[in-house]
XYZ file of C-alpha atoms in Angstrom:
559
model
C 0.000 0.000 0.000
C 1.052 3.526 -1.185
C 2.000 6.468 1.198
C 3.549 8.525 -1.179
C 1.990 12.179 -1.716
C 2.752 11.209 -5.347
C -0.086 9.365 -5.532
C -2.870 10.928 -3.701
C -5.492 11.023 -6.363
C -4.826 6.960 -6.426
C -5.500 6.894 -2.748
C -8.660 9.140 -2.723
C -9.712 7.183 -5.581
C -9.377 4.180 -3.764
C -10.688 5.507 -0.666
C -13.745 6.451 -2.333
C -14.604 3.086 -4.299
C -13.860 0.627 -1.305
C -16.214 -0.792 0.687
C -15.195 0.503 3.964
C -15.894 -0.837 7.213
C -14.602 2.241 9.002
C -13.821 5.885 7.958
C -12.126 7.822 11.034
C -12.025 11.115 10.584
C -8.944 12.951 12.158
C -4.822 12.123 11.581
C -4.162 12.561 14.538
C -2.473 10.110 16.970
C -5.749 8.608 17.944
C -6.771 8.334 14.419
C -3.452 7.034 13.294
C -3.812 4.035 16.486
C -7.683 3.403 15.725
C -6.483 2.887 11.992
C -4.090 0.405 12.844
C -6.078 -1.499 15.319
C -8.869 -1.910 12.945
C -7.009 -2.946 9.834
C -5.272 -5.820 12.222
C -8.426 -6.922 13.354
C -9.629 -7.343 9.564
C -11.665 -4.268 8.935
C -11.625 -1.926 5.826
C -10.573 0.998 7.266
C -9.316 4.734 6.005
C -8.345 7.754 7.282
C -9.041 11.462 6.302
C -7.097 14.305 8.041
C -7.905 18.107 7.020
C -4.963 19.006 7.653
C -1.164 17.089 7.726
C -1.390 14.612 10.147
C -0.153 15.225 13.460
C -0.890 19.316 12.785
C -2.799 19.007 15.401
C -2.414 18.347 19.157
C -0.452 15.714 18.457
C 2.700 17.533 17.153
C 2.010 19.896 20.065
C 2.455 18.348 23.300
C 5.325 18.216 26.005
C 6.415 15.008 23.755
C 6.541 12.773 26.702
C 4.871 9.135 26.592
C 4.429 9.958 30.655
C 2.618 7.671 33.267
C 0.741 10.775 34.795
C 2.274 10.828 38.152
C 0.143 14.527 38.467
C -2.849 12.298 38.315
C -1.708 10.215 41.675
C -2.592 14.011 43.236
C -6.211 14.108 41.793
C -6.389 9.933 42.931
C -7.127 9.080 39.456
C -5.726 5.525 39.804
C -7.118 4.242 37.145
C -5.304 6.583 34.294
C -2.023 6.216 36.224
C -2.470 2.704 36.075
C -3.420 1.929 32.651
C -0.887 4.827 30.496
C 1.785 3.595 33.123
C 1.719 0.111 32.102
C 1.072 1.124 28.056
C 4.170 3.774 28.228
C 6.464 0.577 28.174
C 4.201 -1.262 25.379
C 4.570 2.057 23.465
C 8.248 1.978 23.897
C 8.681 -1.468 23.272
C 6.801 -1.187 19.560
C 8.839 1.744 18.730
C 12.207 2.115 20.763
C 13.424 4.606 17.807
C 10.695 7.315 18.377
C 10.251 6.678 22.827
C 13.784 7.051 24.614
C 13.851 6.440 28.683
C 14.621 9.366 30.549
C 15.087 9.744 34.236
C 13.318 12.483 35.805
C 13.871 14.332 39.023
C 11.264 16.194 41.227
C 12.926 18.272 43.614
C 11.050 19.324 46.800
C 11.536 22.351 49.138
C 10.391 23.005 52.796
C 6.774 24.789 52.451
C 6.471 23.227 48.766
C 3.759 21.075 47.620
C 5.869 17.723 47.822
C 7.793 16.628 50.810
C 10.096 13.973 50.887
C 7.285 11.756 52.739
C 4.599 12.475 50.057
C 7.415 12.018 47.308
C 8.508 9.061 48.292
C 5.119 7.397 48.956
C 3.422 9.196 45.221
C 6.324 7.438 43.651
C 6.186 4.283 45.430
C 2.809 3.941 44.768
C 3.757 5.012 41.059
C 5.699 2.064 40.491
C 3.309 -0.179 41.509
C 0.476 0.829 39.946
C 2.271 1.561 36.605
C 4.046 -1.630 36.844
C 7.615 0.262 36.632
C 10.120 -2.544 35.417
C 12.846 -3.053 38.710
C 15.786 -1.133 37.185
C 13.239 1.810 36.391
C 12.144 2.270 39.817
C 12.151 5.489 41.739
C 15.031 6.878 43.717
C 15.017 9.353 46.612
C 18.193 11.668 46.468
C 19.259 13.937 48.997
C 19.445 17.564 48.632
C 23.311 17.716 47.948
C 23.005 14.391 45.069
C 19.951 16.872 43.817
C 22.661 19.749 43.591
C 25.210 17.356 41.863
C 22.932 15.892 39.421
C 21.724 19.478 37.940
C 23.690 22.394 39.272
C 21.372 24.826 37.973
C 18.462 24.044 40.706
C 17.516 26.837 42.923
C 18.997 25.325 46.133
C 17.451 27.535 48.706
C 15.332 25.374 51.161
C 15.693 22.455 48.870
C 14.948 19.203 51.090
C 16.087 16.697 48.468
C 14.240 15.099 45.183
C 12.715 11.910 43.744
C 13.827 10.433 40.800
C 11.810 8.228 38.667
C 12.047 7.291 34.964
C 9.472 8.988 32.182
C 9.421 8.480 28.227
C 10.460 11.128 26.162
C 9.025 10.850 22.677
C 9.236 12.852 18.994
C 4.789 12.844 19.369
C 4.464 13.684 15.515
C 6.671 11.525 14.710
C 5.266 8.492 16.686
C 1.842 9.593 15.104
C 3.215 9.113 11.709
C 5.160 5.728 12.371
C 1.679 4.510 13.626
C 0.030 5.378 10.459
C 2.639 3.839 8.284
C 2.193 0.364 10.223
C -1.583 0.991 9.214
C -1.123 1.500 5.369
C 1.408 -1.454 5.471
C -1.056 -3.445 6.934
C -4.159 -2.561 4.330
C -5.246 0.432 6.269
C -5.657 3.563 3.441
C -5.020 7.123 4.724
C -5.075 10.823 3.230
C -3.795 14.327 4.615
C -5.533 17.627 3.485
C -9.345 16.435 3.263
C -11.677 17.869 5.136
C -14.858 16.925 5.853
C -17.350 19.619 5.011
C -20.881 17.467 5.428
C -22.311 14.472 6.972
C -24.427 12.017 4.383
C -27.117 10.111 6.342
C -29.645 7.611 5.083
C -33.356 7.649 4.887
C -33.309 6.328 8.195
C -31.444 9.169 9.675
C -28.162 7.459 10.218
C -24.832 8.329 9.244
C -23.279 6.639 5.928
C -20.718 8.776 4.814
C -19.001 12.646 4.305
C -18.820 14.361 1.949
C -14.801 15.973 1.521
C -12.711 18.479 -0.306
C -9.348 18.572 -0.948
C -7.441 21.069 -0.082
C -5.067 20.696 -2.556
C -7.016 21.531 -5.421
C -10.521 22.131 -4.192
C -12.114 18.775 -5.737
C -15.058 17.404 -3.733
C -15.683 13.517 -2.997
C -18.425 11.344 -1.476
C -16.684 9.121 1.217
C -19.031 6.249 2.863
C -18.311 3.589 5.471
C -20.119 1.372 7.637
C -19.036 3.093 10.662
C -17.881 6.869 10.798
C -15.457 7.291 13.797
C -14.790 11.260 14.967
C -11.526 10.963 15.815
C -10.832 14.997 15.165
C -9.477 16.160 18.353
C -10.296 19.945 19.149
C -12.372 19.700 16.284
C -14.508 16.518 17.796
C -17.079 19.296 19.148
C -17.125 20.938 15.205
C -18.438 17.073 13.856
C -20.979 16.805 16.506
C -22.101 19.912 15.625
C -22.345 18.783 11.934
C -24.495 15.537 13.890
C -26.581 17.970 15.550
C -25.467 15.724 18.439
C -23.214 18.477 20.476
C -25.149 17.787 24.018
C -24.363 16.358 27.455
C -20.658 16.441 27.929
C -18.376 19.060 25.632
C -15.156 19.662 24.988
C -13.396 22.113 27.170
C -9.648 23.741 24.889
C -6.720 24.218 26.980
C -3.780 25.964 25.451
C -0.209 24.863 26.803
C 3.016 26.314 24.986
C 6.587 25.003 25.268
C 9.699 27.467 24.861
C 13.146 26.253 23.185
C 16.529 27.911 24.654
C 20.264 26.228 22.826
C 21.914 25.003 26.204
C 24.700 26.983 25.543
C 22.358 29.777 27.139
C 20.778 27.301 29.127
C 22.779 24.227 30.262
C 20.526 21.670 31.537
C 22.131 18.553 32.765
C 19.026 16.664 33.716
C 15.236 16.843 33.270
C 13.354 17.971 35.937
C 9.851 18.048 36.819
C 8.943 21.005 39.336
C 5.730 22.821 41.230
C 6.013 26.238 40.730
C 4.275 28.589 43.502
C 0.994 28.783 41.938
C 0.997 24.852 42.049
C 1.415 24.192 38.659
C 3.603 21.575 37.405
C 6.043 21.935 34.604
C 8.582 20.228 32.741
C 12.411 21.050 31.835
C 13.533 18.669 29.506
C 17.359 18.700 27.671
C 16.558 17.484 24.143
C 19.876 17.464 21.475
C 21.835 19.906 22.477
C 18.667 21.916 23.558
C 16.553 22.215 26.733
C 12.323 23.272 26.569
C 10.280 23.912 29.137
C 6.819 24.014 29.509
C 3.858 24.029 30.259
C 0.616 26.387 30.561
C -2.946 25.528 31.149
C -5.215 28.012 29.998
C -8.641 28.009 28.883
C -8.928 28.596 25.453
C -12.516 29.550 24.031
C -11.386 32.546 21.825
C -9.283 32.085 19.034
C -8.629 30.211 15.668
C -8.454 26.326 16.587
C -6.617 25.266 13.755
C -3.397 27.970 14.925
C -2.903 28.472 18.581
C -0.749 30.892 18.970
C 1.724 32.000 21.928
C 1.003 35.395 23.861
C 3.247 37.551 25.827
C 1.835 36.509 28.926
C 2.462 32.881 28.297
C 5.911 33.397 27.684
C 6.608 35.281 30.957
C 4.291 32.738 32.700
C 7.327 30.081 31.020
C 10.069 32.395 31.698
C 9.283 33.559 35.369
C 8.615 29.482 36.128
C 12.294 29.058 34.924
C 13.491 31.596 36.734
C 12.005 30.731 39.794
C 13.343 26.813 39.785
C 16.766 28.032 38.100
C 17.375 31.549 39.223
C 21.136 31.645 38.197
C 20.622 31.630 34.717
C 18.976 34.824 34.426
C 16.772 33.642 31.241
C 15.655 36.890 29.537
C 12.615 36.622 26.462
C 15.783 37.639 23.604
C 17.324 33.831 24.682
C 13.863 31.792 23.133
C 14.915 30.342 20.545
C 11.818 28.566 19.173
C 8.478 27.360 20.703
C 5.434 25.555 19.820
C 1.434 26.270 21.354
C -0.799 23.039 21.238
C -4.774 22.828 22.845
C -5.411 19.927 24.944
C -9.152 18.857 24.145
C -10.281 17.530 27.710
C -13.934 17.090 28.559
C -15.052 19.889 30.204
C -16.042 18.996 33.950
C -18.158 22.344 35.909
C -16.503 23.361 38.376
C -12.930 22.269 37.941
C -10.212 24.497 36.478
C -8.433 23.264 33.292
C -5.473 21.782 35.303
C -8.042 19.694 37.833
C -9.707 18.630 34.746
C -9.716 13.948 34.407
C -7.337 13.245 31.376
C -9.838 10.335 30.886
C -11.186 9.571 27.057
C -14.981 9.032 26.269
C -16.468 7.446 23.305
C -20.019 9.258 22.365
C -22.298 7.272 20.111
C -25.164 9.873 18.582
C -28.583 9.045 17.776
C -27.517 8.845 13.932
C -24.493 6.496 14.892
C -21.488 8.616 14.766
C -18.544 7.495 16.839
C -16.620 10.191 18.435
C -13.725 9.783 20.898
C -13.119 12.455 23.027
C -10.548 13.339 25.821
C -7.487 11.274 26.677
C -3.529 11.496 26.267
C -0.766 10.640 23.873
C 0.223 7.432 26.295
C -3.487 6.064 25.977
C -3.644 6.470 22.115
C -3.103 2.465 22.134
C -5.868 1.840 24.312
C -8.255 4.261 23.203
C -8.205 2.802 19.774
C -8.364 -0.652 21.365
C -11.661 0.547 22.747
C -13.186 2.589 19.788
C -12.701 -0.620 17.714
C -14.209 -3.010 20.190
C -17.446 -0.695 20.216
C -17.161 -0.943 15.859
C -16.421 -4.488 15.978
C -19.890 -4.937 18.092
C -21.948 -2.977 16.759
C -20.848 -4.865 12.968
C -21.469 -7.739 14.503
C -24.930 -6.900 15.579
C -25.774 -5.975 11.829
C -24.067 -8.348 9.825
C -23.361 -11.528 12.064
C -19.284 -10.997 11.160
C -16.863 -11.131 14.402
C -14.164 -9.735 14.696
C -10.852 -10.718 17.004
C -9.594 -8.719 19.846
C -6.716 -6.139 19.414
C -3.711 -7.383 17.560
C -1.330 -4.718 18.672
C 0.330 -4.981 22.023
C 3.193 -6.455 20.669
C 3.221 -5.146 17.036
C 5.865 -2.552 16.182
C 5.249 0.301 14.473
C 6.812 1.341 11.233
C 10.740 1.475 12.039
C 10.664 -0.472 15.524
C 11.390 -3.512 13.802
C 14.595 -3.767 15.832
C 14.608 -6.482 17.950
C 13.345 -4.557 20.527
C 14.175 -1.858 23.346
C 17.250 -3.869 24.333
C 18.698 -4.367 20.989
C 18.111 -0.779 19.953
C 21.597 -0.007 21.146
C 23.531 -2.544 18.982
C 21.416 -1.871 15.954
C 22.349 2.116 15.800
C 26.208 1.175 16.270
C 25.659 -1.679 13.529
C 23.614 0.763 10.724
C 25.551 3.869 12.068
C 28.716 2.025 10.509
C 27.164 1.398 7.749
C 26.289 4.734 6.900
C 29.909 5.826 7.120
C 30.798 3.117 4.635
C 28.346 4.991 2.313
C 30.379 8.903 3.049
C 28.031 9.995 5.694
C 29.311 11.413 8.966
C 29.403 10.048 12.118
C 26.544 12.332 13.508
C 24.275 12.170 10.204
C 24.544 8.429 10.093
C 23.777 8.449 13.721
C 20.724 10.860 13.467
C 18.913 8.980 10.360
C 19.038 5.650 12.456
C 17.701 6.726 15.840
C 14.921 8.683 13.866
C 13.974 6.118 11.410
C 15.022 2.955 13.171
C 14.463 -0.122 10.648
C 13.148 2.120 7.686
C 16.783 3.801 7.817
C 18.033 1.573 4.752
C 15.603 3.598 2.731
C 17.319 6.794 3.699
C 20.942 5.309 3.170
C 19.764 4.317 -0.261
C 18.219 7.451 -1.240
C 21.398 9.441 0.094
C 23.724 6.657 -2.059
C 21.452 6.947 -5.634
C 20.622 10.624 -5.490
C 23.537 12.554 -3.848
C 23.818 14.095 -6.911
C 20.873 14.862 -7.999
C 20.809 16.588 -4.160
C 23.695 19.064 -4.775
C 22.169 19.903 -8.291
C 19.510 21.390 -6.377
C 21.486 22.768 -4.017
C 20.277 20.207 -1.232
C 22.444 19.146 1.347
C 22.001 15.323 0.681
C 21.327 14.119 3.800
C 18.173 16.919 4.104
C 17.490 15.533 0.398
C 17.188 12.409 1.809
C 15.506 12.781 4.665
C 13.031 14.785 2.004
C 12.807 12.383 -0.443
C 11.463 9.661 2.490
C 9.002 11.888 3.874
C 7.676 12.805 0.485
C 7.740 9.342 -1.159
C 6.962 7.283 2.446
C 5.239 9.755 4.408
C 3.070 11.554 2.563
C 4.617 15.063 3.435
C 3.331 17.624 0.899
C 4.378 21.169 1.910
C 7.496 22.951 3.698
C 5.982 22.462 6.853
C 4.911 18.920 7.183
C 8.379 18.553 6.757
C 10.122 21.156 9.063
C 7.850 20.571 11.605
C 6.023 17.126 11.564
C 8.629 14.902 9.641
C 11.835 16.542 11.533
C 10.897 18.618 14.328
C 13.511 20.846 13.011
C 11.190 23.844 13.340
C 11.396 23.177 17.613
C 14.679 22.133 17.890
C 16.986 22.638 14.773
C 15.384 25.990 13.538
C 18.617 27.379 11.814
C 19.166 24.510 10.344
C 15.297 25.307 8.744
C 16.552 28.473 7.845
C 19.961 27.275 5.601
C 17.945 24.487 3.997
C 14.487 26.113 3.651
C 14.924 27.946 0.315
C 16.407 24.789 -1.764
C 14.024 22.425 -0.464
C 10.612 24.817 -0.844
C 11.977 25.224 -4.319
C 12.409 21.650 -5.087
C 9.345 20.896 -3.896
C 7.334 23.035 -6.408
C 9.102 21.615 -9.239
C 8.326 18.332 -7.650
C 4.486 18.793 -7.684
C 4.237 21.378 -10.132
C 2.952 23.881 -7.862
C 1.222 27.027 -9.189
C 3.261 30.283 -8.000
C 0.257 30.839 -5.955
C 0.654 27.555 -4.108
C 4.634 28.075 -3.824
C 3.670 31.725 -2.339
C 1.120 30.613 0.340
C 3.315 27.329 1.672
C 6.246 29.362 2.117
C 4.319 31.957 3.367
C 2.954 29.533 6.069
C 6.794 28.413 6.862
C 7.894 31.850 7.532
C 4.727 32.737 9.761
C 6.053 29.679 11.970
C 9.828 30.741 11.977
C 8.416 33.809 12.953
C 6.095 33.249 15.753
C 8.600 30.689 17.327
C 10.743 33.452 18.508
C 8.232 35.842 18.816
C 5.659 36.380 21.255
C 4.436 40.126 20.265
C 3.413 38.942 16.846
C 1.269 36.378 18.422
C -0.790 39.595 20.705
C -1.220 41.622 17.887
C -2.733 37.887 15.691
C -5.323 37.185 18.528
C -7.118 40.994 18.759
């Protein structure tokens, strides 16, 4: 099966003149896992995404695969239970795109943690989540604290826990996900967005109706079973349903800033209260560290492009400087940042960061699916459970049955590796090999631990077209990685590559701005772009570059 943006007319063709079991609607990580589950259980399934997939929430979060230890303080057990356990599932299926990464929570006299309540919320922690022995939490005293990150604020520090978390590349798990789906049968299209519901004489849903956003063609999709899988958007379908009652969605905006660790040298990731008893996350990623996040309501602006303010910067900044005050972090030292909404289900009374993490599936009156809540971790076991509801209710109306979920132990496109332990021998073992081929150490290095088993493609797209690369004035290892997300990824403008298919835009954004030019160029001789097209996708790429770094631009954007 195709997942080349070569051959999207094929796939919408196809799309449209199978007889699908399931259409989900949304690209997302959610979509992406309900896609796979489905298609291993035996159904006909596709996917349409209006926008690149991953755009979404699910390029936007703290890009952790966490077991919500914040949810041990609101005594959801359950949810710390069940994305504890699947954070080691999801990083056994895909060791490439989930590394391990030990976390420390410091706690001061008067703070919210002590070192009674840490060390009991941790203990707890581990059993609940199932933490493997040699992941299990430490408690360190204030001077090993000290040691292990200099940086900390150490007035009236008592000490810290340390415990293990997940850090992850979210977009890019979201993508690996969907590849394992098309490999498998599963058929899937960026830039399609539903714009009506079709229903039957009998009131129930059959179908959408879609237009691409490519070219502005319009297409009758029908399934058996329409899933809502749309994220922030799941409210917008219901609405479509005329089934928007009972529980809602409730949009929190969190944002993320980017500093080079040269400014800001963080040793060791750390996970800290800060006095208005939020909790936020410093994390040292590649010669970088981020920190986030907010929780604010968001009820005002556009959906589809959150946007960072002023105020959430300082909010970032003054958290920063309160936990490592000898830095001195000023607004001039961000040096990119990302804004995501976190679609919970709103709950009266509670404020956004009291709100349950816990997904819902909705089933209207005219039998659309929606899915609803939840977090990256759960995306396994949300899908699990959207599918067992489809597989039921198809087996109500046309006697077929349908196994139980095929993918605990199925890894996702690249994680074919032999698993978490071997991950280590097979990136010195291809890392070689790309040296034999003229690549450096580092490059060789980088296209293994991002593409884990799929790297051979790369190596043998950087071998055959090196040339053809420094025609264009590519570096080759960019025209490589380009090629791949093009031909195997279904990347389609600038930024489903900069941001989605690299992260680049987060956490290599000079590198975006040497290779930007060549590669936007390329890519309208590559699709034969109108100049209009070329205008508006660069245009897009430079209003990201630009709102990364600045937080003014984004004021002015939401009046």
């Amino acid at each position: 099966m195709t997942f080349s943006s070569k051959e999207r007319e094929q796939m919408l063709t196809e799309i449209e003149s199978d007889q699908l079991d399931v259409l989900v609607i949304g690209g997302g990580i959610t979509g992406a896992g309900i896609a796979l589950d489905a298609v291993t259980r035996g159904l006909k399934v596709a996917v349409v995404e209006m926008q690149d997939f991953a755009a979404g929430t699910s390029s936007r979060s703290t890009k952790l695969v966490h077991g919500g230890l914040r949810y041990l303080k609101q005594f959801e057990i359950g949810v710390v239970a069940e994305v504890g356990k699947e954070r080691a599932v999801v990083y056994e299926n895909g060791p490439h795109v989930t590394t391990p990464e030990w976390m420390m929570l410091p706690f001061y006299k008067g703070g919210t943690f002590g070192p009674f309540t840490t060390n009991i919320g941790l203990r707890v922690y581990d059993f609940l989540a199932g933490v493997k022995k040699s992941e299990r939490r430490k408690m360190l005293s204030a001077e090993e604290a000290k040691r292990r990150e200099p940086l900390l604020n150490e007035e009236n520090l008592r000490g810290a826990g340390y415990y293990v978390e997940y850090r992850t590349d979210d977009a890019r798990l979201t993508i690996e996900v969907m590849k394992k789906a098309i490999e498998k049968g599963a058929r899937a299209i960026n830039y399609v967005k539903v714009t009506n519901l079709i229903y039957n004489e009998l009131g129930q849903i059959t179908g959408v109706e879609i237009a691409d956003q490519t070219n502005g063609n319009s297409r009758n999709l029908y399934a058996k079973k329409i899933v809502n899988a749309a994220g922030p958007w799941v409210d917008t379908i219901r609405e479509k349903d005329k089934s928007k009652v009972g529980k809602t969605l409730l949009l929190t905006k969190g944002i993320h800033l980017v500093f080079d660790q040269k400014r800001f040298p963080l040793r060791q990731a750390i996970y800290f209260d800060t006095p208005d008893g939020r909790m936020v996350f410093a994390i040292p990623r590649d010669g970088k560290a981020y920190v986030g996040t907010t929780d604010t309501v968001y009820e005002e602006g556009d959906i589809v492009h959150p946007t960072m303010t002023k105020e959430d910067a300082e909010y970032v900044l003054n958290a920063i400087d309160y936990m490592f005050p000898s830095i001195k972090i000023k607004e001039e030292d961000i040096e990119s940042s990302w804004a995501g909404l976190r679609p919970l289900i709103r709950e009266e009374g509670k404020g956004p960061s009291e709100i349950s993490r816990k997904d819902e599936i909705f089933i209207s009156d005219s039998g659309l699916i929606s899915i609803a809540g939840g977090k990256l971790t759960g995306y396994r076991k949300m899908a699990e459970q959207v599918v067992d509801k489809v597989a039921a209710l198809l087996q109500q109306e046309t006697g077929t049955t349908y196994p139980s979920t095929q993918t605990e132990h199925l890894p996702i496109s690249g994680g074919d590796v032999g698993g978490s332990k071997a991950f280590t021998n097979f990136i010195s073992e291809k890392t070689h090999q790309g040296e034999a081929l003229g690549l450096s150490k580092d490059a060789a290095s980088l296209l293994v631990q991002r593409y884990g088993s799929n790297v051979n493609h790369l190596f043998e797209i950087y071998a055959e077209r090196k040339q053809e690369a420094i025609d264009n004035g590519i570096d080759p290892v960019a025209f490589a990685m380009l090629i791949y997300s093009i031909e195997h990824e279904m990347a389609y403008k600038p930024v489903d590559f900069f941001v989605r298919r690299t992260g680049a835009l987060f956490f290599d954004i000079e590198w975006v701005k040497t290779n930007k030019d060549p590669i936007i160029e390329y890519m309208a001789k590559y699709f034969s772009w109108t100049n209009e097209q070329t205008n508006q996708y660069t245009n897009e790429l430079e209003q990201l570059l630009t709102e990364a770094v600045n937080p003014e631009t984004k004021d002015e954007m939401l009046v």
